[in-house]
XYZ file of C-alpha atoms in Angstrom:
307
model
C -147.145 -32.312 -69.256
C -146.885 -29.316 -71.504
C -144.116 -27.818 -69.073
C -142.232 -31.113 -69.180
C -142.400 -31.148 -73.082
C -141.303 -27.451 -73.117
C -138.332 -28.261 -70.917
C -137.426 -31.407 -72.821
C -137.476 -29.434 -76.266
C -135.158 -26.672 -74.779
C -132.644 -29.275 -73.417
C -132.703 -31.218 -76.583
C -131.885 -28.015 -78.440
C -129.126 -27.178 -76.181
C -127.506 -30.506 -76.450
C -127.833 -30.996 -79.999
C -126.390 -27.499 -80.560
C -123.464 -28.171 -78.493
C -122.836 -31.439 -80.189
C -123.104 -29.790 -83.561
C -120.501 -27.037 -82.425
C -118.025 -29.560 -81.400
C -118.557 -31.744 -84.370
C -117.780 -28.803 -86.619
C -115.146 -27.234 -84.639
C -111.669 -27.520 -86.472
C -108.254 -27.590 -84.921
C -105.870 -24.910 -85.832
C -102.468 -26.213 -87.230
C -100.618 -22.858 -87.510
C -101.482 -19.501 -85.962
C -99.490 -16.308 -87.065
C -99.616 -13.058 -85.174
C -98.217 -9.886 -86.600
C -97.977 -6.478 -84.902
C -96.737 -3.660 -87.211
C -97.108 -1.093 -84.400
C -99.039 -0.762 -81.100
C -102.206 -0.003 -83.144
C -102.104 -2.497 -85.942
C -102.477 -6.268 -85.500
C -103.020 -8.915 -87.939
C -103.810 -12.644 -87.513
C -103.697 -15.636 -89.860
C -104.822 -19.119 -89.286
C -104.388 -22.460 -91.009
C -106.422 -25.612 -89.937
C -105.624 -29.167 -90.341
C -105.715 -30.383 -93.865
C -106.411 -26.926 -95.137
C -104.197 -25.343 -97.632
C -105.856 -21.723 -97.368
C -105.073 -19.219 -94.717
C -107.747 -17.256 -92.959
C -106.832 -13.743 -92.129
C -108.304 -10.961 -89.825
C -107.355 -7.819 -88.355
C -108.387 -8.005 -84.692
C -108.160 -4.895 -82.407
C -105.713 -6.660 -80.209
C -103.761 -9.888 -80.353
C -106.132 -11.549 -77.698
C -109.075 -10.909 -79.927
C -107.745 -13.032 -82.742
C -110.248 -15.967 -82.219
C -113.555 -14.019 -82.803
C -112.069 -12.077 -85.669
C -110.744 -15.235 -87.379
C -113.859 -17.214 -86.689
C -116.047 -14.496 -88.201
C -113.688 -14.076 -91.289
C -113.610 -17.905 -91.851
C -117.063 -18.831 -90.847
C -115.695 -21.570 -88.600
C -115.092 -22.486 -85.001
C -111.519 -23.631 -83.992
C -109.567 -24.706 -81.175
C -105.826 -23.583 -80.598
C -104.996 -26.347 -77.997
C -102.906 -28.471 -80.469
C -100.994 -25.846 -82.438
C -98.039 -27.365 -84.273
C -96.630 -23.765 -84.649
C -97.246 -20.358 -83.307
C -95.529 -17.908 -85.573
C -94.876 -14.210 -84.416
C -93.799 -11.155 -86.439
C -93.374 -8.492 -83.918
C -90.759 -6.360 -82.179
C -92.455 -7.251 -78.736
C -93.060 -10.776 -77.385
C -96.056 -9.501 -75.191
C -98.528 -11.123 -77.591
C -97.049 -14.601 -76.750
C -97.176 -13.869 -73.065
C -100.735 -12.770 -73.225
C -101.774 -15.765 -75.197
C -100.031 -18.267 -72.729
C -101.361 -16.395 -69.748
C -104.929 -16.454 -70.983
C -104.737 -20.205 -71.972
C -104.929 -19.784 -75.666
C -101.718 -21.844 -76.359
C -100.143 -24.671 -74.423
C -96.909 -24.373 -72.574
C -95.174 -26.742 -75.095
C -96.305 -25.074 -78.134
C -93.526 -24.519 -80.684
C -92.839 -20.728 -81.367
C -91.127 -19.138 -84.278
C -90.096 -15.460 -84.734
C -90.041 -14.555 -88.245
C -88.505 -11.725 -89.965
C -90.990 -8.922 -90.723
C -90.021 -9.048 -94.448
C -91.208 -12.675 -94.863
C -94.389 -13.619 -96.187
C -96.032 -16.068 -93.999
C -98.435 -17.416 -96.600
C -95.452 -18.725 -98.660
C -93.290 -19.665 -95.722
C -96.114 -21.837 -94.242
C -96.939 -23.560 -97.609
C -93.413 -24.980 -97.087
C -94.406 -26.807 -93.965
C -92.359 -24.708 -91.855
C -93.304 -26.736 -88.632
C -91.886 -29.839 -90.005
C -88.555 -28.170 -90.922
C -88.356 -26.684 -87.440
C -89.006 -30.140 -85.828
C -86.268 -31.558 -88.210
C -83.849 -28.812 -86.842
C -84.495 -29.686 -83.303
C -84.389 -33.540 -83.936
C -80.945 -33.012 -85.771
C -79.494 -30.903 -82.910
C -79.374 -27.820 -85.022
C -81.559 -25.948 -82.428
C -82.657 -26.662 -78.933
C -86.264 -27.507 -78.219
C -88.014 -24.430 -76.904
C -91.784 -24.158 -76.017
C -93.720 -21.048 -75.327
C -93.710 -21.676 -71.568
C -89.937 -21.916 -71.246
C -89.703 -18.724 -73.212
C -91.855 -16.865 -70.956
C -90.329 -18.436 -67.942
C -86.854 -17.089 -69.000
C -88.242 -13.674 -69.919
C -89.505 -13.365 -66.271
C -86.257 -14.759 -64.778
C -83.597 -12.627 -63.118
C -81.737 -11.403 -66.325
C -85.043 -11.047 -68.325
C -83.678 -12.529 -71.523
C -84.828 -15.597 -73.558
C -83.802 -17.549 -76.790
C -86.248 -18.432 -79.392
C -86.247 -19.859 -82.858
C -85.788 -17.484 -85.502
C -86.432 -17.595 -89.313
C -85.136 -15.329 -91.818
C -84.038 -15.711 -95.503
C -84.985 -19.568 -95.401
C -82.536 -20.211 -92.501
C -83.259 -21.149 -88.887
C -81.315 -19.804 -85.960
C -81.749 -18.603 -82.503
C -82.558 -15.030 -81.422
C -81.687 -13.498 -78.013
C -84.664 -11.345 -76.877
C -85.507 -9.341 -73.838
C -89.164 -9.090 -74.567
C -89.254 -5.846 -76.282
C -86.070 -5.925 -78.393
C -84.305 -8.669 -80.454
C -80.675 -8.284 -79.121
C -78.824 -10.812 -81.261
C -79.147 -13.780 -83.760
C -76.702 -16.548 -82.538
C -74.239 -18.176 -84.939
C -74.472 -21.769 -86.015
C -72.051 -22.987 -83.518
C -73.884 -21.153 -80.774
C -77.156 -22.691 -81.889
C -75.743 -25.978 -81.622
C -74.095 -25.367 -78.215
C -77.655 -24.477 -76.972
C -78.900 -27.792 -78.475
C -76.172 -29.628 -76.711
C -77.170 -28.182 -73.350
C -80.685 -29.590 -73.806
C -79.728 -33.143 -74.768
C -83.189 -33.551 -76.292
C -82.105 -34.443 -79.935
C -82.198 -37.559 -81.909
C -79.011 -37.434 -84.224
C -76.297 -34.811 -83.423
C -73.756 -34.836 -86.132
C -71.130 -32.554 -87.269
C -67.850 -32.334 -89.179
C -64.307 -31.562 -88.119
C -61.047 -31.121 -90.175
C -57.843 -32.967 -89.175
C -54.803 -33.019 -91.181
C -56.450 -31.735 -94.191
C -59.257 -34.372 -93.953
C -62.760 -34.094 -92.821
C -64.085 -36.429 -90.341
C -67.755 -36.992 -89.406
C -68.708 -37.195 -85.777
C -71.922 -38.555 -84.607
C -72.967 -38.238 -80.972
C -74.790 -40.833 -78.980
C -75.431 -38.631 -75.930
C -74.120 -35.691 -74.039
C -74.640 -35.250 -70.475
C -73.617 -31.748 -68.874
C -73.565 -30.450 -65.342
C -72.234 -27.186 -63.977
C -69.688 -26.649 -61.256
C -69.439 -22.830 -60.254
C -67.125 -21.241 -57.717
C -65.798 -17.924 -57.153
C -62.194 -16.816 -57.177
C -60.395 -14.528 -54.678
C -62.001 -11.377 -56.443
C -65.420 -12.821 -56.482
C -65.345 -13.536 -60.127
C -67.413 -16.565 -61.323
C -65.625 -19.680 -62.543
C -68.276 -21.559 -64.485
C -67.100 -24.978 -65.355
C -69.205 -26.985 -67.813
C -68.491 -30.641 -67.318
C -69.419 -32.783 -70.533
C -69.707 -36.414 -70.623
C -69.709 -37.623 -74.130
C -70.758 -40.929 -75.760
C -69.981 -41.262 -79.449
C -71.629 -43.547 -82.143
C -68.831 -42.726 -84.761
C -65.793 -40.512 -84.890
C -62.567 -39.582 -83.300
C -62.979 -38.642 -79.487
C -60.450 -35.909 -79.658
C -62.167 -34.424 -82.740
C -65.454 -34.686 -80.961
C -64.298 -32.917 -77.919
C -62.861 -30.159 -80.091
C -66.040 -29.617 -81.859
C -68.241 -29.688 -78.621
C -65.939 -27.093 -76.836
C -66.076 -24.791 -79.753
C -69.908 -24.890 -79.954
C -70.361 -24.428 -76.134
C -67.820 -21.642 -75.964
C -69.887 -19.811 -78.749
C -73.013 -20.267 -76.914
C -71.701 -18.925 -73.552
C -69.818 -16.077 -75.312
C -72.787 -14.814 -77.421
C -75.183 -15.004 -74.390
C -73.744 -14.702 -70.960
C -70.463 -12.784 -71.975
C -71.986 -10.460 -74.578
C -75.268 -9.684 -72.909
C -75.142 -11.147 -69.165
C -77.997 -13.531 -70.335
C -78.778 -16.545 -68.185
C -80.646 -18.858 -70.632
C -79.412 -22.080 -69.422
C -80.391 -22.086 -65.575
C -76.905 -20.879 -64.221
C -78.680 -19.267 -61.398
C -80.008 -22.478 -60.047
C -76.658 -24.081 -60.559
C -75.041 -21.311 -58.753
C -77.361 -21.712 -55.774
C -76.709 -25.427 -55.592
C -72.991 -24.613 -55.474
C -73.511 -22.448 -52.421
C -73.208 -19.068 -54.211
C -75.391 -16.229 -52.989
C -76.940 -14.774 -56.309
C -77.315 -10.938 -56.259
C -79.978 -8.727 -57.812
C -80.779 -8.708 -61.469
C -78.286 -6.075 -62.639
C -75.386 -7.211 -60.587
C -76.037 -10.989 -61.586
C -75.801 -9.840 -65.449
C -72.535 -8.115 -64.609
C -71.240 -11.305 -62.976
C -72.087 -13.321 -65.925
C -70.397 -10.990 -68.376
C -67.241 -11.051 -66.347
C -67.445 -14.879 -65.675
C -64.685 -17.252 -66.795
C -66.295 -20.230 -68.664
C -64.283 -23.583 -68.884
C -65.345 -26.507 -70.979
C -64.166 -29.924 -69.400
C -64.707 -33.031 -71.664
C -64.788 -36.370 -70.031
């Protein structure tokens, strides 16, 4: 009887402790990781409905949780982050966090300029602004999983959202170096390729007058072949559906945006960030090794065909 009571007491303690931990655990809303150099890491966290940030300096990026929990006197989960912010030359912290299950594959990521104060940026609801940019077709939707997948692809480069001087754009990155910040037209071209936006509007000038174009949908497919000198001819076939605006002006704007995107990624850097390799294979083209594939993309001819 005494043994039964002792075991019952232990089990009650375990169950009650577990319930208490779960009940008091908070959900992290925004997590920021900053690496000033290989030996200096700082982490900041803001939980739901909290205005204040919790700060800590873990030994490595992967030790952010115990360091922040100790600093804040709380337990938290990162499974439902609305935003992961990174201030670092290297994207390895993001790859490590995804690999070890700390962030979900669809978690939004934002690379911030090192000069920005995350506390002030975060107070302006950066995650809401980022969502609005995606919804309005200013940026493509990119999660941590897609980013890591592109970094591990044949060309080893990826796009991610970038914030600097209160402005959103796209950065082309190879995992260790920020290669380029894309123009507004190129960012919008990237968004067009995903077709995961709610409202895509833009203005075109004709005869000295400005006309507003609003897209209803944009379906894109690739047709890739090689000429007699084995040069890639990449045809982007676009089927547009408009809500408002002149079809000719809409085609003009969409063509400009897509051309900017391909020029600033594939032509300038040999980057494949829109699954051109898969499209080439479907078209019966043998895809070579990484270095040769990048060279083929740099030398490719891109054609935009609007239907």
